[in-house]
Amino acid sequence: MLYWFKLVRNADKSVDFVPYQIDNNSGIGTQVVTGFVGNKKYPDVVVGNKMGTFVHLHSATKVKKSEWEAAQPKSVEAK
């Protein structure tokens, strides 16, 4: 699994790292680089490992609010 983590600063001065999945089939990256490959607006992620090289192009699509909310990471509470 390949994730990026968004840093969220809370009002109480604590922080959360919210995970966003990039891919679930490109293996563990031994070399990970970000840069502008597909466009100049959003950074892309290039991963190299024993399985090969993978270019994950960042894009944006307009969706309904309900679709956007359904795609957001869900909090997992510690038990």
Coordinates of C-alpha atoms in Angstrom, one line a residue:
M1 CA 0.0 0.0 0.0
L2 CA 1.2 3.5 -0.8
Y3 CA -0.2 6.4 1.2
W4 CA 0.3 10.1 1.6
F5 CA -0.4 11.8 5.0
K6 CA -2.1 15.2 5.4
L7 CA -1.0 17.1 8.5
V8 CA -4.1 18.6 10.2
R9 CA -3.5 21.1 13.1
N10 CA -6.3 21.1 15.6
A11 CA -7.6 24.0 17.7
D12 CA -6.2 22.4 20.9
K13 CA -2.7 22.6 19.3
S14 CA -2.6 18.8 18.7
V15 CA -2.0 17.4 15.3
D16 CA -3.4 14.5 13.3
F17 CA -1.9 12.8 10.2
V18 CA -4.8 11.8 8.0
P19 CA -3.9 8.9 5.5
Y20 CA -4.9 9.0 1.9
Q21 CA -4.3 5.9 -0.2
I22 CA -2.5 6.4 -3.5
D23 CA -2.3 2.8 -4.6
N24 CA -2.7 -0.7 -3.3
N25 CA -0.7 -2.7 -5.9
S26 CA 2.6 -1.1 -6.6
G27 CA 4.5 -2.6 -3.6
I28 CA 6.6 -0.9 -1.0
G29 CA 8.7 1.9 -2.4
T30 CA 12.4 1.8 -1.9
Q31 CA 12.7 5.0 -3.9
V32 CA 9.9 7.5 -3.7
V33 CA 10.1 10.9 -5.6
T34 CA 7.5 13.6 -6.1
G35 CA 7.5 16.0 -9.0
F36 CA 5.5 17.3 -11.9
V37 CA 5.2 14.6 -14.6
G38 CA 1.6 14.8 -15.9
N39 CA 0.8 18.4 -15.3
K40 CA 2.1 21.6 -13.6
K41 CA -0.8 21.9 -11.1
Y42 CA -0.6 18.8 -9.0
P43 CA 2.5 16.8 -7.9
D44 CA 2.8 13.2 -9.1
V45 CA 4.5 10.3 -7.2
V46 CA 7.1 8.0 -8.8
V47 CA 7.9 4.8 -6.9
G48 CA 10.7 2.3 -7.7
N49 CA 11.1 -1.1 -6.1
K50 CA 11.7 -4.8 -6.9
M51 CA 8.4 -4.9 -8.9
G52 CA 9.5 -2.1 -11.2
T53 CA 8.8 1.6 -11.6
F54 CA 5.4 3.1 -11.1
V55 CA 4.2 6.6 -11.9
H56 CA 1.1 7.7 -10.0
L57 CA -0.4 10.8 -11.8
H58 CA -2.3 13.2 -9.6
S59 CA -5.5 14.5 -11.1
A60 CA -8.7 16.2 -9.9
T61 CA -12.3 15.4 -10.9
K62 CA -15.4 17.3 -10.0
V63 CA -17.8 15.1 -8.0
K64 CA -20.9 15.4 -6.0
K65 CA -20.5 16.3 -2.3
S66 CA -21.8 12.9 -1.3
E67 CA -19.2 11.1 -3.4
W68 CA -16.5 13.3 -2.0
E69 CA -17.6 12.6 1.6
A70 CA -17.8 8.8 0.9
A71 CA -14.1 8.9 -0.3
Q72 CA -12.7 10.6 2.7
P73 CA -10.6 8.6 5.2
K74 CA -12.5 7.3 8.2
S75 CA -11.2 7.7 11.7
V76 CA -10.2 4.5 13.5
E77 CA -10.4 4.7 17.2
A78 CA -7.9 2.8 19.4
K79 CA -9.5 0.1 21.5

